[in-house]
Tab-separated table of C-alpha atoms in Angstrom:
chain	number	residue	atom	x	y	z
A	78	MET	CA	6.730	-37.143	7.090
A	79	ARG	CA	5.927	-33.437	7.537
A	80	ASN	CA	3.935	-32.445	10.613
A	81	LEU	CA	3.634	-28.666	10.499
A	82	LEU	CA	1.403	-25.899	11.764
A	83	LEU	CA	2.097	-22.541	10.137
A	84	ILE	CA	0.114	-19.837	11.947
A	85	SER	CA	-0.440	-16.322	10.577
A	86	SER	CA	-0.081	-14.588	13.958
A	87	SER	CA	-0.038	-15.500	17.654
A	88	ARG	CA	-2.112	-12.422	18.501
A	89	VAL	CA	-5.588	-12.122	17.055
A	90	ILE	CA	-8.190	-9.515	17.999
A	91	GLY	CA	-10.537	-11.005	20.620
A	92	PHE	CA	-8.298	-13.945	21.557
A	93	LYS	CA	-5.525	-14.563	24.047
A	94	TYR	CA	-1.979	-15.249	22.812
A	95	LEU	CA	-2.070	-18.400	20.578
A	96	GLU	CA	-5.631	-19.139	21.769
A	97	VAL	CA	-7.032	-19.162	18.242
A	98	ALA	CA	-4.642	-21.987	17.319
A	99	GLN	CA	-5.037	-24.092	20.473
A	100	ASP	CA	-6.963	-26.999	18.930
A	101	GLU	CA	-4.488	-27.307	16.075
A	102	ILE	CA	-1.537	-26.984	18.437
A	103	LYS	CA	-2.851	-29.884	20.492
A	104	ASN	CA	-3.397	-31.840	17.292
A	105	VAL	CA	0.102	-31.269	15.928
A	106	LEU	CA	1.662	-31.986	19.333
A	107	SER	CA	0.013	-35.364	19.969
A	108	PHE	CA	2.482	-37.605	21.843
A	109	VAL	CA	4.762	-34.615	22.642
A	110	SER	CA	5.521	-33.557	26.216
A	111	THR	CA	8.180	-30.843	25.797
A	112	VAL	CA	8.415	-28.137	23.116
A	113	LEU	CA	11.695	-26.429	22.169
A	114	PHE	CA	11.017	-22.708	21.730
A	115	ILE	CA	13.224	-20.578	19.465
A	116	PRO	CA	12.917	-16.901	20.486
A	117	TYR	CA	15.427	-15.400	18.035
A	118	ALA	CA	12.907	-13.069	16.321
A	119	LEU	CA	12.981	-10.761	19.346
A	120	LYS	CA	15.902	-9.364	21.331
A	121	ASP	CA	14.958	-10.348	24.872
A	122	TYR	CA	14.874	-14.176	24.844
A	123	ASP	CA	13.972	-14.612	28.504
A	124	ALA	CA	11.047	-12.200	28.315
A	125	TYR	CA	9.855	-13.897	25.148
A	126	LEU	CA	10.091	-17.363	26.704
A	127	ASN	CA	8.042	-15.966	29.582
A	128	THR	CA	5.309	-14.815	27.167
A	129	VAL	CA	4.901	-18.230	25.579
A	130	THR	CA	5.232	-20.364	28.705
A	131	GLN	CA	1.726	-19.655	30.020
A	132	PRO	CA	-0.246	-20.680	26.908
A	133	PHE	CA	1.814	-23.833	26.357
A	134	THR	CA	1.450	-24.752	30.030
A	135	ASP	CA	-2.301	-24.195	29.724
A	136	PHE	CA	-2.349	-26.461	26.671
A	137	GLY	CA	-0.554	-29.148	28.692
A	138	TYR	CA	3.054	-28.958	27.454
A	139	ASP	CA	6.412	-28.152	28.987
A	140	ILE	CA	8.356	-25.530	27.082
A	141	GLU	CA	12.074	-24.730	27.126
A	142	GLY	CA	14.043	-21.982	25.417
A	143	ILE	CA	16.807	-22.953	23.003
A	144	HIS	CA	18.889	-20.142	24.558
A	145	GLU	CA	18.919	-22.085	27.848
A	146	HIS	CA	20.902	-24.865	26.143
A	147	GLU	CA	24.646	-24.634	25.781
A	148	ASP	CA	24.620	-26.120	22.283
A	149	PRO	CA	21.603	-25.027	20.203
A	150	VAL	CA	22.240	-27.555	17.433
A	151	GLU	CA	22.257	-30.366	19.973
A	152	ALA	CA	19.053	-28.971	21.490
A	153	VAL	CA	17.392	-29.200	18.068
A	154	ASN	CA	18.758	-32.690	17.509
A	155	LYS	CA	17.164	-33.818	20.779
A	156	ALA	CA	13.927	-31.792	20.504
A	157	GLU	CA	10.553	-33.519	20.502
A	158	ALA	CA	8.896	-30.550	18.796
A	159	ILE	CA	9.917	-27.022	17.733
A	160	PHE	CA	8.047	-23.711	18.019
A	161	ILE	CA	9.395	-20.545	16.411
A	162	GLY	CA	7.475	-17.390	17.314
A	163	GLY	CA	7.049	-14.025	15.648
A	164	GLY	CA	9.042	-10.791	15.805
A	165	ASN	CA	11.458	-9.635	13.130
A	166	THR	CA	11.967	-12.172	10.318
A	167	PHE	CA	15.355	-10.764	9.252
A	168	LEU	CA	16.731	-10.946	12.814
A	169	LEU	CA	15.345	-14.459	13.183
A	170	LEU	CA	16.791	-15.800	9.938
A	171	LYS	CA	20.183	-14.135	10.490
A	172	THR	CA	20.416	-15.716	13.922
A	173	LEU	CA	19.409	-19.154	12.601
A	174	TYR	CA	22.248	-18.857	10.073
A	175	GLU	CA	24.732	-17.629	12.679
A	176	LYS	CA	23.958	-20.555	14.960
A	177	ASN	CA	24.086	-23.001	12.069
A	178	LEU	CA	20.553	-24.224	12.737
A	179	LEU	CA	18.853	-24.335	9.330
A	180	GLY	CA	20.155	-27.754	8.305
A	181	ALA	CA	19.592	-29.194	11.800
A	182	ILE	CA	15.952	-28.043	11.998
A	183	ARG	CA	15.247	-29.128	8.428
A	184	LYS	CA	16.647	-32.584	9.073
A	185	ARG	CA	14.822	-32.999	12.377
A	186	VAL	CA	11.484	-31.952	10.876
A	187	LEU	CA	11.637	-33.490	7.398
A	188	GLU	CA	13.626	-36.651	8.140
A	189	ASN	CA	12.790	-37.404	11.771
A	190	GLY	CA	9.231	-36.048	11.460
A	191	ILE	CA	9.080	-34.019	14.682
A	192	PRO	CA	6.296	-31.380	14.798
A	193	TYR	CA	7.111	-27.804	13.769
A	194	ILE	CA	4.945	-24.882	14.801
A	195	GLY	CA	5.657	-21.456	13.341
A	196	SER	CA	3.861	-18.187	13.911
A	197	SER	CA	4.350	-15.005	11.873
A	198	ALA	CA	8.166	-14.730	11.434
A	199	GLY	CA	8.363	-18.421	12.452
A	200	THR	CA	5.993	-19.160	9.556
A	201	ASN	CA	8.007	-17.030	7.125
A	202	VAL	CA	11.229	-18.928	7.851
A	203	ALA	CA	9.419	-22.276	7.456
A	204	THR	CA	8.770	-21.504	3.783
A	205	CYS	CA	11.217	-21.498	0.867
A	206	SER	CA	12.318	-17.892	1.485
A	207	ILE	CA	11.551	-14.769	3.482
A	208	ASN	CA	10.808	-12.769	0.302
A	209	THR	CA	7.215	-12.149	1.401
A	210	THR	CA	7.673	-11.050	5.004
A	211	ASN	CA	6.092	-7.743	6.101
A	212	ASP	CA	8.970	-6.984	8.420
A	213	MET	CA	11.494	-4.181	8.269
A	214	PRO	CA	14.960	-5.323	7.149
A	215	ILE	CA	16.671	-4.237	10.363
A	216	VAL	CA	19.637	-6.611	9.880
A	217	TYR	CA	21.190	-8.268	6.799
A	218	PRO	CA	20.956	-12.071	6.739
A	219	PRO	CA	23.436	-14.049	4.560
A	220	SER	CA	20.532	-15.129	2.302
A	221	PHE	CA	16.742	-14.815	2.048
A	222	LYS	CA	16.507	-18.590	1.576
A	223	SER	CA	15.008	-20.236	4.627
A	224	LEU	CA	13.997	-23.663	5.961
A	225	ASN	CA	11.988	-24.701	2.889
A	226	LEU	CA	9.735	-27.015	4.894
A	227	VAL	CA	7.138	-26.074	2.263
A	228	PRO	CA	8.152	-25.144	-1.315
A	229	PHE	CA	6.212	-21.876	-1.638
A	230	ASN	CA	5.883	-18.496	0.104
A	231	ILE	CA	3.517	-17.324	2.824
A	232	ASN	CA	2.510	-13.779	3.690
A	233	PRO	CA	1.469	-13.781	7.366
A	234	HIS	CA	-0.804	-11.055	8.821
A	235	TYR	CA	-2.296	-10.785	5.319
A	236	ILE	CA	-4.752	-7.900	5.037
A	237	GLU	CA	-6.264	-5.801	2.265
A	238	SER	CA	-4.873	-2.393	3.173
A	239	PRO	CA	-7.786	-0.637	4.825
A	240	TYR	CA	-6.298	2.835	4.775
A	241	LYS	CA	-5.925	3.555	1.086
A	242	ALA	CA	-8.046	6.684	1.571
A	243	VAL	CA	-5.402	8.358	3.764
A	244	HIS	CA	-2.095	6.860	2.611
A	245	LYS	CA	-0.414	6.279	-0.750
A	246	GLY	CA	2.094	3.626	0.301
A	247	GLU	CA	1.814	0.321	-1.560
A	248	THR	CA	-1.002	-1.981	-0.458
A	249	ARG	CA	-0.207	-5.559	0.574
A	250	ASP	CA	-1.670	-6.807	-2.717
A	251	GLN	CA	0.583	-4.447	-4.691
A	252	ARG	CA	3.650	-5.650	-2.785
A	253	ILE	CA	2.813	-9.284	-3.433
A	254	ALA	CA	2.100	-8.502	-7.103
A	255	GLU	CA	5.587	-6.945	-7.373
A	256	PHE	CA	7.095	-10.154	-5.969
A	257	LEU	CA	5.147	-12.281	-8.468
A	258	GLN	CA	6.822	-10.328	-11.293
A	259	MET	CA	10.228	-11.607	-10.201
A	260	GLU	CA	11.753	-14.554	-12.082
A	261	GLU	CA	12.090	-16.869	-9.090
A	262	ALA	CA	8.563	-16.240	-7.710
A	263	GLY	CA	6.087	-19.029	-7.090
A	264	PRO	CA	2.768	-19.084	-5.211
A	265	VAL	CA	2.229	-16.836	-2.162
A	266	LEU	CA	-0.370	-17.856	0.391
A	267	GLY	CA	-1.718	-14.772	2.169
A	268	LEU	CA	-2.755	-15.963	5.649
A	269	ARG	CA	-5.144	-13.567	7.370
A	270	GLU	CA	-4.783	-13.198	11.132
A	271	GLY	CA	-6.773	-16.066	12.659
A	272	CYS	CA	-5.949	-18.615	9.980
A	273	MET	CA	-3.152	-21.188	9.691
A	274	LEU	CA	-1.885	-23.907	7.398
A	275	ARG	CA	-1.830	-27.488	8.688
A	276	VAL	CA	0.531	-29.831	6.832
A	277	THR	CA	0.663	-33.574	7.450
A	278	GLY	CA	2.799	-35.491	5.031
A	279	ASP	CA	1.693	-34.554	1.516
A	280	ARG	CA	-1.554	-32.979	2.674
A	281	ALA	CA	-2.053	-29.261	3.378
A	282	VAL	CA	-5.339	-27.772	4.663
A	283	LEU	CA	-6.348	-24.272	5.729
A	284	LYS	CA	-7.493	-24.126	9.381
A	285	GLY	CA	-8.636	-21.425	11.774
A	286	ILE	CA	-11.400	-18.827	11.750
A	287	ASN	CA	-10.542	-16.715	8.706
A	288	ASP	CA	-10.070	-17.329	5.020
A	289	ALA	CA	-6.808	-16.883	3.134
A	290	LYS	CA	-5.889	-15.510	-0.290
A	291	LEU	CA	-3.723	-17.367	-2.774
A	292	PHE	CA	-1.578	-15.357	-5.183
A	293	GLN	CA	0.081	-17.077	-8.175
A	294	PRO	CA	2.155	-15.671	-11.041
A	295	GLY	CA	-0.068	-14.882	-14.017
A	296	LYS	CA	-3.336	-15.750	-12.244
A	297	GLU	CA	-6.047	-13.807	-10.432
A	298	PRO	CA	-5.815	-14.002	-6.610
A	299	LYS	CA	-8.150	-16.615	-5.182
A	300	ILE	CA	-9.940	-16.786	-1.811
A	301	ILE	CA	-9.223	-19.994	0.125
A	302	LYS	CA	-11.845	-21.081	2.667
A	303	VAL	CA	-11.236	-22.738	6.031
A	304	ASN	CA	-10.844	-26.516	5.577
A	305	GLU	CA	-10.027	-26.092	1.870
A	306	ASP	CA	-7.370	-28.503	0.601
A	307	LEU	CA	-4.112	-26.890	-0.494
A	308	SER	CA	-2.047	-30.042	-1.031
A	309	PHE	CA	-1.242	-29.040	-4.636
A	310	LEU	CA	1.023	-26.313	-3.227
A	311	LEU	CA	3.341	-28.987	-1.824
A	312	ASN	CA	4.089	-30.307	-5.300
A	313	ASN	CA	5.498	-27.078	-6.629
B	243	MET	CA	28.699	20.280	-1.792
B	244	ARG	CA	25.512	18.258	-1.244
B	245	ASN	CA	22.422	19.443	-3.085
B	246	LEU	CA	19.708	16.939	-2.259
B	247	LEU	CA	15.948	16.691	-2.105
B	248	LEU	CA	14.711	13.534	-0.336
B	249	ILE	CA	10.954	13.248	-0.769
B	250	SER	CA	8.750	10.886	1.273
B	251	SER	CA	6.487	9.968	-1.658
B	252	SER	CA	5.680	11.184	-5.167
B	253	ARG	CA	1.998	10.509	-4.622
B	254	VAL	CA	0.177	12.457	-1.906
B	255	ILE	CA	-3.586	12.519	-1.353
B	256	GLY	CA	-5.050	15.596	-3.039
B	257	PHE	CA	-2.019	16.316	-5.242
B	258	LYS	CA	-0.836	15.284	-8.695
B	259	TYR	CA	2.311	13.145	-9.055
B	260	LEU	CA	5.261	15.103	-7.524
B	261	GLU	CA	3.113	18.242	-7.339
B	262	VAL	CA	3.603	18.640	-3.586
B	263	ALA	CA	7.374	18.902	-4.167
B	264	GLN	CA	7.354	21.163	-7.189
B	265	ASP	CA	8.704	24.324	-5.521
B	266	GLU	CA	11.563	22.382	-3.924
B	267	ILE	CA	12.275	20.528	-7.174
B	268	LYS	CA	12.641	23.848	-8.998
B	269	ASN	CA	14.857	25.086	-6.217
B	270	VAL	CA	17.183	22.072	-6.234
B	271	LEU	CA	17.317	22.084	-10.058
B	272	SER	CA	18.311	25.718	-10.543
B	273	PHE	CA	20.675	25.940	-13.558
B	274	VAL	CA	19.749	22.393	-14.685
B	275	SER	CA	18.112	21.711	-18.056
B	276	THR	CA	18.071	17.879	-18.259
B	277	VAL	CA	17.433	15.356	-15.473
B	278	LEU	CA	18.656	11.752	-15.608
B	279	PHE	CA	15.878	9.495	-14.336
B	280	ILE	CA	16.680	6.083	-12.783
B	281	PRO	CA	13.586	3.832	-12.998
B	282	TYR	CA	15.091	0.644	-11.499
B	283	ALA	CA	12.612	0.414	-8.587
B	284	LEU	CA	9.908	-0.762	-10.989
B	285	LYS	CA	10.018	-3.445	-13.676
B	286	ASP	CA	8.711	-1.513	-16.713
B	287	TYR	CA	11.267	1.241	-17.269
B	288	ASP	CA	9.572	2.793	-20.316
B	289	ALA	CA	6.184	3.015	-18.598
B	290	TYR	CA	7.834	4.526	-15.541
B	291	LEU	CA	9.732	7.112	-17.620
B	292	ASN	CA	6.405	7.975	-19.220
B	293	THR	CA	4.843	8.610	-15.755
B	294	VAL	CA	7.543	11.067	-14.707
B	295	THR	CA	7.974	12.873	-18.041
B	296	GLN	CA	4.810	14.981	-17.747
B	297	PRO	CA	5.485	16.524	-14.345
B	298	PHE	CA	9.132	17.280	-15.170
B	299	THR	CA	8.099	18.780	-18.502
B	300	ASP	CA	5.501	20.909	-16.665
B	301	PHE	CA	8.203	22.050	-14.236
B	302	GLY	CA	10.372	23.101	-17.217
B	303	TYR	CA	12.945	20.280	-17.470
B	304	ASP	CA	13.912	17.682	-20.017
B	305	ILE	CA	14.076	14.170	-18.628
B	306	GLU	CA	15.837	11.091	-19.968
B	307	GLY	CA	15.839	7.496	-18.725
B	308	ILE	CA	19.156	5.919	-17.762
B	309	HIS	CA	17.935	2.750	-19.567
B	310	GLU	CA	17.982	4.664	-22.846
B	311	HIS	CA	21.776	4.997	-22.517
B	312	GLU	CA	24.111	2.234	-23.611
B	313	ASP	CA	26.452	2.778	-20.661
B	314	PRO	CA	24.611	3.690	-17.442
B	315	VAL	CA	27.823	4.612	-15.550
B	316	GLU	CA	28.775	7.030	-18.330
B	317	ALA	CA	25.213	8.446	-18.245
B	318	VAL	CA	25.676	9.188	-14.539
B	319	ASN	CA	29.117	10.657	-15.123
B	320	LYS	CA	27.650	13.119	-17.646
B	321	ALA	CA	24.351	13.807	-15.833
B	322	GLU	CA	23.418	17.333	-14.801
B	323	ALA	CA	21.034	16.041	-12.131
B	324	ILE	CA	19.679	12.665	-10.987
B	325	PHE	CA	16.151	11.608	-9.986
B	326	ILE	CA	15.462	8.177	-8.518
B	327	GLY	CA	11.766	7.377	-8.068
B	328	GLY	CA	9.849	4.992	-5.852
B	329	GLY	CA	8.852	1.361	-6.239
B	330	ASN	CA	10.612	-1.567	-4.570
B	331	THR	CA	13.727	-0.562	-2.615
B	332	PHE	CA	15.290	-4.035	-2.755
B	333	LEU	CA	14.901	-4.263	-6.531
B	334	LEU	CA	16.283	-0.761	-6.912
B	335	LEU	CA	19.349	-1.317	-4.732
B	336	LYS	CA	20.100	-4.709	-6.267
B	337	THR	CA	20.009	-3.178	-9.761
B	338	LEU	CA	22.201	-0.252	-8.719
B	339	TYR	CA	24.782	-2.798	-7.478
B	340	GLU	CA	24.473	-4.957	-10.606
B	341	LYS	CA	25.088	-1.946	-12.862
B	342	ASN	CA	27.941	-0.781	-10.667
B	343	LEU	CA	26.327	2.607	-10.112
B	344	LEU	CA	26.679	3.297	-6.400
B	345	GLY	CA	30.199	4.683	-6.531
B	346	ALA	CA	29.471	6.662	-9.700
B	347	ILE	CA	26.338	8.337	-8.295
B	348	ARG	CA	28.037	9.009	-4.968
B	349	LYS	CA	31.013	10.648	-6.642
B	350	ARG	CA	28.863	12.726	-9.012
B	351	VAL	CA	26.654	13.992	-6.169
B	352	LEU	CA	29.164	14.431	-3.332
B	353	GLU	CA	32.257	15.453	-5.294
B	354	ASN	CA	30.849	17.141	-8.398
B	355	GLY	CA	27.840	18.568	-6.540
B	356	ILE	CA	25.115	17.725	-9.043
B	357	PRO	CA	21.540	17.764	-7.654
B	358	TYR	CA	20.023	14.501	-6.435
B	359	ILE	CA	16.271	14.034	-6.043
B	360	GLY	CA	14.957	10.867	-4.431
B	361	SER	CA	11.403	9.832	-3.712
B	362	SER	CA	10.341	6.884	-1.532
B	363	ALA	CA	12.681	4.037	-2.580
B	364	GLY	CA	14.914	6.709	-4.189
B	365	THR	CA	15.077	8.380	-0.772
B	366	ASN	CA	15.811	5.087	1.020
B	367	VAL	CA	18.830	4.378	-1.213
B	368	ALA	CA	20.137	7.924	-0.691
B	369	THR	CA	20.645	7.237	3.032
B	370	CYS	CA	23.290	5.090	4.712
B	371	SER	CA	21.299	1.862	4.304
B	372	ILE	CA	17.892	0.483	3.318
B	373	ASN	CA	17.321	-0.959	6.803
B	374	THR	CA	14.237	1.227	7.309
B	375	THR	CA	12.372	0.718	4.036
B	376	ASN	CA	8.714	-0.413	4.214
B	377	ASP	CA	9.079	-2.541	1.101
B	378	MET	CA	8.803	-6.287	0.734
B	379	PRO	CA	12.178	-8.020	0.208
B	380	ILE	CA	11.240	-9.416	-3.212
B	381	VAL	CA	14.888	-9.801	-4.291
B	382	TYR	CA	18.194	-10.202	-2.385
B	383	PRO	CA	20.656	-7.339	-2.846
B	384	PRO	CA	24.373	-7.967	-2.165
B	385	SER	CA	24.181	-5.583	0.817
B	386	PHE	CA	21.688	-3.293	2.555
B	387	LYS	CA	24.328	-0.486	2.473
B	388	SER	CA	23.319	2.215	0.039
B	389	LEU	CA	24.512	5.551	-1.340
B	390	ASN	CA	25.146	7.171	2.052
B	391	LEU	CA	24.542	10.686	0.726
B	392	VAL	CA	23.309	11.351	4.279
B	393	PRO	CA	24.725	9.422	7.274
B	394	PHE	CA	21.404	8.358	8.852
B	395	ASN	CA	18.220	6.435	7.959
B	396	ILE	CA	14.903	7.660	6.617
B	397	ASN	CA	11.531	5.927	6.803
B	398	PRO	CA	9.453	7.242	3.869
B	399	HIS	CA	5.617	7.097	3.878
B	400	TYR	CA	5.879	7.336	7.660
B	401	ILE	CA	2.488	6.902	9.363
B	402	GLU	CA	1.204	5.999	12.801
B	403	SER	CA	-0.597	2.755	11.988
B	404	PRO	CA	-4.254	3.745	11.921
B	405	TYR	CA	-5.660	0.211	11.944
B	406	LYS	CA	-4.475	-1.131	15.278
B	407	ALA	CA	-8.118	-1.849	16.165
B	408	VAL	CA	-8.472	-4.469	13.432
B	409	HIS	CA	-4.962	-5.828	12.942
B	410	LYS	CA	-2.195	-7.119	15.218
B	411	GLY	CA	0.743	-6.735	12.831
B	412	GLU	CA	3.549	-4.495	14.112
B	413	THR	CA	2.940	-0.751	13.842
B	414	ARG	CA	5.465	1.402	12.030
B	415	ASP	CA	6.694	2.771	15.368
B	416	GLN	CA	7.254	-0.764	16.677
B	417	ARG	CA	9.224	-1.684	13.547
B	418	ILE	CA	11.459	1.380	13.865
B	419	ALA	CA	11.875	0.698	17.616
B	420	GLU	CA	13.093	-2.828	16.750
B	421	PHE	CA	15.668	-1.324	14.359
B	422	LEU	CA	16.866	1.106	17.056
B	423	GLN	CA	17.686	-1.885	19.285
B	424	MET	CA	20.239	-3.106	16.759
B	425	GLU	CA	23.917	-2.358	17.375
B	426	GLU	CA	24.552	-0.434	14.189
B	427	ALA	CA	21.403	1.714	14.386
B	428	GLY	CA	21.514	5.504	14.295
B	429	PRO	CA	18.759	8.115	13.901
B	430	VAL	CA	15.723	7.377	11.713
B	431	LEU	CA	13.792	10.302	10.234
B	432	GLY	CA	10.170	9.276	9.637
B	433	LEU	CA	8.987	11.398	6.709
B	434	ARG	CA	5.207	11.578	6.465
B	435	GLU	CA	3.723	11.693	2.959
B	436	GLY	CA	3.819	15.336	1.886
B	437	CYS	CA	7.113	16.160	3.576
B	438	MET	CA	10.697	16.063	2.354
B	439	LEU	CA	14.241	16.789	3.476
B	440	ARG	CA	16.206	19.523	1.698
B	441	VAL	CA	19.982	19.289	2.073
B	442	THR	CA	22.367	21.983	0.861
B	443	GLY	CA	25.958	21.462	1.911
B	444	ASP	CA	25.981	21.007	5.678
B	445	ARG	CA	22.444	22.269	6.141
B	446	ALA	CA	19.342	20.086	6.305
B	447	VAL	CA	15.796	21.456	6.646
B	448	LEU	CA	12.368	19.802	6.650
B	449	LYS	CA	10.129	21.090	3.820
B	450	GLY	CA	6.636	20.305	2.515
B	451	ILE	CA	3.177	20.342	4.052
B	452	ASN	CA	3.465	17.747	6.802
B	453	ASP	CA	5.621	17.291	9.869
B	454	ALA	CA	8.094	14.442	10.417
B	455	LYS	CA	9.041	12.279	13.390
B	456	LEU	CA	12.606	11.715	14.501
B	457	PHE	CA	13.527	8.415	16.179
B	458	GLN	CA	16.862	8.025	17.941
B	459	PRO	CA	18.321	5.157	19.982
B	460	GLY	CA	17.552	5.632	23.675
B	461	LYS	CA	15.437	8.761	23.180
B	462	GLU	CA	11.745	9.537	22.919
B	463	PRO	CA	10.511	10.112	19.345
B	464	LYS	CA	10.292	13.804	18.515
B	465	ILE	CA	7.985	15.688	16.124
B	466	ILE	CA	9.852	17.812	13.576
B	467	LYS	CA	7.972	20.772	12.097
B	468	VAL	CA	8.164	22.060	8.551
B	469	ASN	CA	11.160	24.483	8.182
B	470	GLU	CA	12.829	23.005	11.281
B	471	ASP	CA	16.601	22.692	11.004
B	472	LEU	CA	17.966	19.138	11.026
B	473	SER	CA	21.594	19.907	10.174
B	474	PHE	CA	22.805	18.055	13.287
B	475	LEU	CA	21.826	14.789	11.611
B	476	LEU	CA	24.520	15.344	8.987
B	477	ASN	CA	27.252	15.230	11.654
B	478	ASN	CA	26.458	11.715	12.835
């Protein structure tokens, strides 16, 4: 019984940290009192825990850092809910592998049904692989395969490159199109800042204040509106 | 005896493909008649060879694709000069590993002294690692270590993110700063579009029409002007 909230980004222009997702966070965390926070996408875990404590307190939850626990696998096994925040996706995934956490999180979320909230890098690692992250590959993880809580890819912070007139680097759409040419590629959901995917069981719906764009091999990209059903992506 | 030209990008606003680098290309290719082109950063090798044939013909050189040779390692061993163009850095590096070409190119360039021209992804793979590419990790290479023709990192297409007002994704400077926090990180030369690094033996100089920005662990970023000497980076 999946209970997931995959947010494009914690920071959105005009909103406080995680504010844009607060209604969905409260929805996904019904019956939860304490959230286990995994800060591995940034270097300074204490500072990062400090950043997320205020919004979660405001929303009515206690939050604890996995780095405060002696045994991170045990912390996951006992967690009521998990939140993985943004930063560098490569650093995050490498650390999850090093601490042997992928299987533990997967089991806790997919078998025991605890809520999982990801944002940005935390959303990338929730998908089948990190192949569609925007981040710089600052460290080498043992694989790009990730938690596979959903069987497709997400591109967080999705944006049509607005500076084509001054820069010749690839646009986001070109980068995703290059991925779709690869043998192993499946659908890529481009989540604009301000939107998020809510998954409950076999149902997936776009939530938030911004639309998304769905890219699929051999098809034209398609705009997805808020509240549109995306459950077919779960049957890939 | 290194003889390298590491270009930020083949395409620059206001210039034809590779036009901004033409004087330096002619300089690095003195005494060369045929250039071996490695198109592995894109999927369609014939189309890519077609793109680069015109400018090299205009500059006065014959060009051949490595994919037209039965044995790519032998093609490198016999090459008078090598050009690796842009595209996806992960796809490029993975293919270089698969075809067992890293050692062969390294030997031909560093021991036999043949000219090497890289652009964008072709510049990334010429450095010690691809840790500072901007590309999306669409495939998983067996390592991020690359040709190490120069012992530091380059960020091609370097730009100060001009759309901070509408987007909360990390800026280029933030991404590079995250890399500099990693244990193994050394200097990163951010090459703006329109600039390039010319290396002859133990001498490195910035060339082109745009300045660069040098990032080093624990130091403030520093603007590098065209014609400024960067030889100290070779002694890392």
